[in-house]
Tab-separated table of C-alpha atoms in Angstrom:
chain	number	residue	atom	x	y	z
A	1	UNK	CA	9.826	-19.780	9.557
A	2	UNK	CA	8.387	-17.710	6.722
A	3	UNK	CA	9.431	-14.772	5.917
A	4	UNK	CA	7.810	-11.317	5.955
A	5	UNK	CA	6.975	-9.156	3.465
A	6	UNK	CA	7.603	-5.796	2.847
A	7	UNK	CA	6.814	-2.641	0.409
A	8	UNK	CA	9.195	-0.203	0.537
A	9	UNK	CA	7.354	3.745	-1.180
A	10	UNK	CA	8.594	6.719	-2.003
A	11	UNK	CA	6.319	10.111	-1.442
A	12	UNK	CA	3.380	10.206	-4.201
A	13	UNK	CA	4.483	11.805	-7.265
A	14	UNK	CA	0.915	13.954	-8.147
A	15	UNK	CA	1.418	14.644	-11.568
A	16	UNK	CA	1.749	10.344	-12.001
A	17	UNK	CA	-0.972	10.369	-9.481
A	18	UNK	CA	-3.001	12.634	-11.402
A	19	UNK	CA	-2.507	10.914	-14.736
A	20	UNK	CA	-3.258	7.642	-13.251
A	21	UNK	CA	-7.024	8.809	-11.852
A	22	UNK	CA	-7.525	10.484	-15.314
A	23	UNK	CA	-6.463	7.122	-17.523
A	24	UNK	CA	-8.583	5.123	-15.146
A	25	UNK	CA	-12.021	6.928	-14.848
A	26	UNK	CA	-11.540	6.594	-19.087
A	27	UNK	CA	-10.782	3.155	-19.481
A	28	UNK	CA	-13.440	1.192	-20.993
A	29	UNK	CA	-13.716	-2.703	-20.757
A	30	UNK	CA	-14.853	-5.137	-23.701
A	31	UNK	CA	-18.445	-3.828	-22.530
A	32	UNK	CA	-17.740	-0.345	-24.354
A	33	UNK	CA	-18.649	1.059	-20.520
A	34	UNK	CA	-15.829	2.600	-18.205
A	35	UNK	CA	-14.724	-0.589	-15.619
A	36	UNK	CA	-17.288	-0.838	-12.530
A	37	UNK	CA	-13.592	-0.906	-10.446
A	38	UNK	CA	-11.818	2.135	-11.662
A	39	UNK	CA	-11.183	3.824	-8.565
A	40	UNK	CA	-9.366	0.807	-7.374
A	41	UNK	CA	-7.648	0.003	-10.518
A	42	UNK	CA	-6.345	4.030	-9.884
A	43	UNK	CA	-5.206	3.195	-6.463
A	44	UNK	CA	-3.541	0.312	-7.183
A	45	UNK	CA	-1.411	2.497	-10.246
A	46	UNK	CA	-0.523	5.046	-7.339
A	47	UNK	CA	0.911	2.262	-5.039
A	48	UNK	CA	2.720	0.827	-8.614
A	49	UNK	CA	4.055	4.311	-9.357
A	50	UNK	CA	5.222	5.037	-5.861
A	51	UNK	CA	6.801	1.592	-4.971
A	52	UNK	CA	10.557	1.559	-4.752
A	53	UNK	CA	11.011	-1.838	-4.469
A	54	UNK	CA	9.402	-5.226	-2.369
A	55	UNK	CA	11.463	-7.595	-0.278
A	56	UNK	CA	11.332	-10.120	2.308
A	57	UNK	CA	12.894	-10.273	5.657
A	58	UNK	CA	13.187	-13.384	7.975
A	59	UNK	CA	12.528	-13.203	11.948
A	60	UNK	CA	16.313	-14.598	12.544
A	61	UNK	CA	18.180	-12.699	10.099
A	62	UNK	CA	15.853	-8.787	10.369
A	63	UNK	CA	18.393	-6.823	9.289
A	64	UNK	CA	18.511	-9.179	5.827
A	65	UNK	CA	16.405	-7.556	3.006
A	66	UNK	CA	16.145	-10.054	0.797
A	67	UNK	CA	14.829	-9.988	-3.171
A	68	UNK	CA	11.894	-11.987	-4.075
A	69	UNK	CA	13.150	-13.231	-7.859
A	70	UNK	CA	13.693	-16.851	-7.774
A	71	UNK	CA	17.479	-17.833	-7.123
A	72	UNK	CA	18.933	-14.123	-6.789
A	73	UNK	CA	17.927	-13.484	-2.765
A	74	UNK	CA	20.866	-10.717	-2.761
A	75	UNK	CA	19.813	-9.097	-6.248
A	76	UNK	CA	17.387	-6.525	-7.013
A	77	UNK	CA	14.182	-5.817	-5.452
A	78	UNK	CA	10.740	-6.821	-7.318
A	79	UNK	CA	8.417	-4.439	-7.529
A	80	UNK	CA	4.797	-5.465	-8.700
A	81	UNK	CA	5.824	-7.467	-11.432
A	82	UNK	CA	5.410	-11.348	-12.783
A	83	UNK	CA	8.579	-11.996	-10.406
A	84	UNK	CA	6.584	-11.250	-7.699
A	85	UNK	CA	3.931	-13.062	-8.869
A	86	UNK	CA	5.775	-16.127	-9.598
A	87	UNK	CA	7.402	-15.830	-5.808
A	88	UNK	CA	4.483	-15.686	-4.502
A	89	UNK	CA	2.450	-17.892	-6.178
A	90	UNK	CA	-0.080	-15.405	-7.572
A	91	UNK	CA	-2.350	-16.378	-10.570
A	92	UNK	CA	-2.099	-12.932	-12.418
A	93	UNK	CA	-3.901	-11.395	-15.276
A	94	UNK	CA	-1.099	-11.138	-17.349
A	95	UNK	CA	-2.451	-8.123	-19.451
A	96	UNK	CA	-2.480	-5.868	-16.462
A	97	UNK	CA	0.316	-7.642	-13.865
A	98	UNK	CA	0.943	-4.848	-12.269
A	99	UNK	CA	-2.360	-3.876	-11.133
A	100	UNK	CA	-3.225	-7.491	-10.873
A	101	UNK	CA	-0.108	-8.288	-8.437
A	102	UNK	CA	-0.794	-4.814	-6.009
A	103	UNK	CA	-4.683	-6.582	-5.615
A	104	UNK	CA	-3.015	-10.482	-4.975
A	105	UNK	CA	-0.381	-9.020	-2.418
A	106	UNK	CA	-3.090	-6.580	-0.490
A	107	UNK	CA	-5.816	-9.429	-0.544
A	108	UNK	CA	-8.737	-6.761	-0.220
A	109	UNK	CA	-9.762	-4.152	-1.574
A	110	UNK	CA	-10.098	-2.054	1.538
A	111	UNK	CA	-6.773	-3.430	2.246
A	112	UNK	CA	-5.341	-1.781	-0.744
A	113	UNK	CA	-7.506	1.215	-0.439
A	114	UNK	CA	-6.389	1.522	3.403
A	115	UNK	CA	-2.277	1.604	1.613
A	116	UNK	CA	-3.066	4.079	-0.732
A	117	UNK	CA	-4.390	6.322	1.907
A	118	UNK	CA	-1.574	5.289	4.103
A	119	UNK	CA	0.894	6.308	1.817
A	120	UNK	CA	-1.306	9.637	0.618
A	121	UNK	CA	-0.566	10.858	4.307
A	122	UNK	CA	2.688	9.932	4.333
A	123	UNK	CA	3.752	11.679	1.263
A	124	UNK	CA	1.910	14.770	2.819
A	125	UNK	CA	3.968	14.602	5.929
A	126	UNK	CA	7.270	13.776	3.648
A	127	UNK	CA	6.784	16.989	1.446
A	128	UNK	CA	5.721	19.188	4.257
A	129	UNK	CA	8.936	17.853	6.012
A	130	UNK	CA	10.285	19.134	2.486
A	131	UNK	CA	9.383	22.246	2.444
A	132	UNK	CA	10.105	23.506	5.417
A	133	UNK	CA	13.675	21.973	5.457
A	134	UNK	CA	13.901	23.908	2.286
């Protein structure tokens, strides 16, 4: 069977967060004019900055968290990288893998868009949890 895949995040660090919305909204493309898809560009660098690691799991074996990088299942996770791209057969623009990978893996958009609100509320929840343990 194939196996399922998984993105493991950490809580939203808002100073990267921050930085990444500010970069974006600036960046021009060869048109001299700021990218029509900014805002999802500046999602997709939250999910990058946030992401801990991406693995694959098989139904028979669910406790198994497997790596992605070809011929090292036991090694180190990918994260949104050209291993993951290369494991998963994505056709990547190379100058911007990263960004391009998070937008291959989520298929949509509003896929990706729904994940960085996901993990928005979660890192909420996780500092609030935070604070008052502290």
């Amino acid at each position: 069977s194939d196996p399922e895949i998984y993105v493991r995040y950490a809580p939203i660090d808002a100073v990267k967060m921050g930085k990444a919305l500010d970069r974006r909204s600036k960046q021009k493309g060869e048109s001299g004019k700021v990218l029509d898809d900014w805002g999802i560009r500046a999602n997709a660098d939250i999910l990058i900055n946030s992401c801990v690691g991406i693995y694959m799991v098989f139904s028979d074996a669910p406790d198994e968290k497997l790596s992605l990088r070809e011929g090292d299942p036991n090694g180190t996770w990918t994260k949104f990288d050209t291993d993951l791209a290369d494991a998963m057969g994505f056709d990547v623009d190379r100058s911007d893998a990263a960004v391009s990978c998070v937008r291959s893996l989520y298929m949509t958009d509003g896929d990706l868009g729904d994940a960085t609100d996901k993990l928005m509320k979660f890192s909420n929840m996780s500092n609030g949890e935070a604070d008052e343990a502290f």
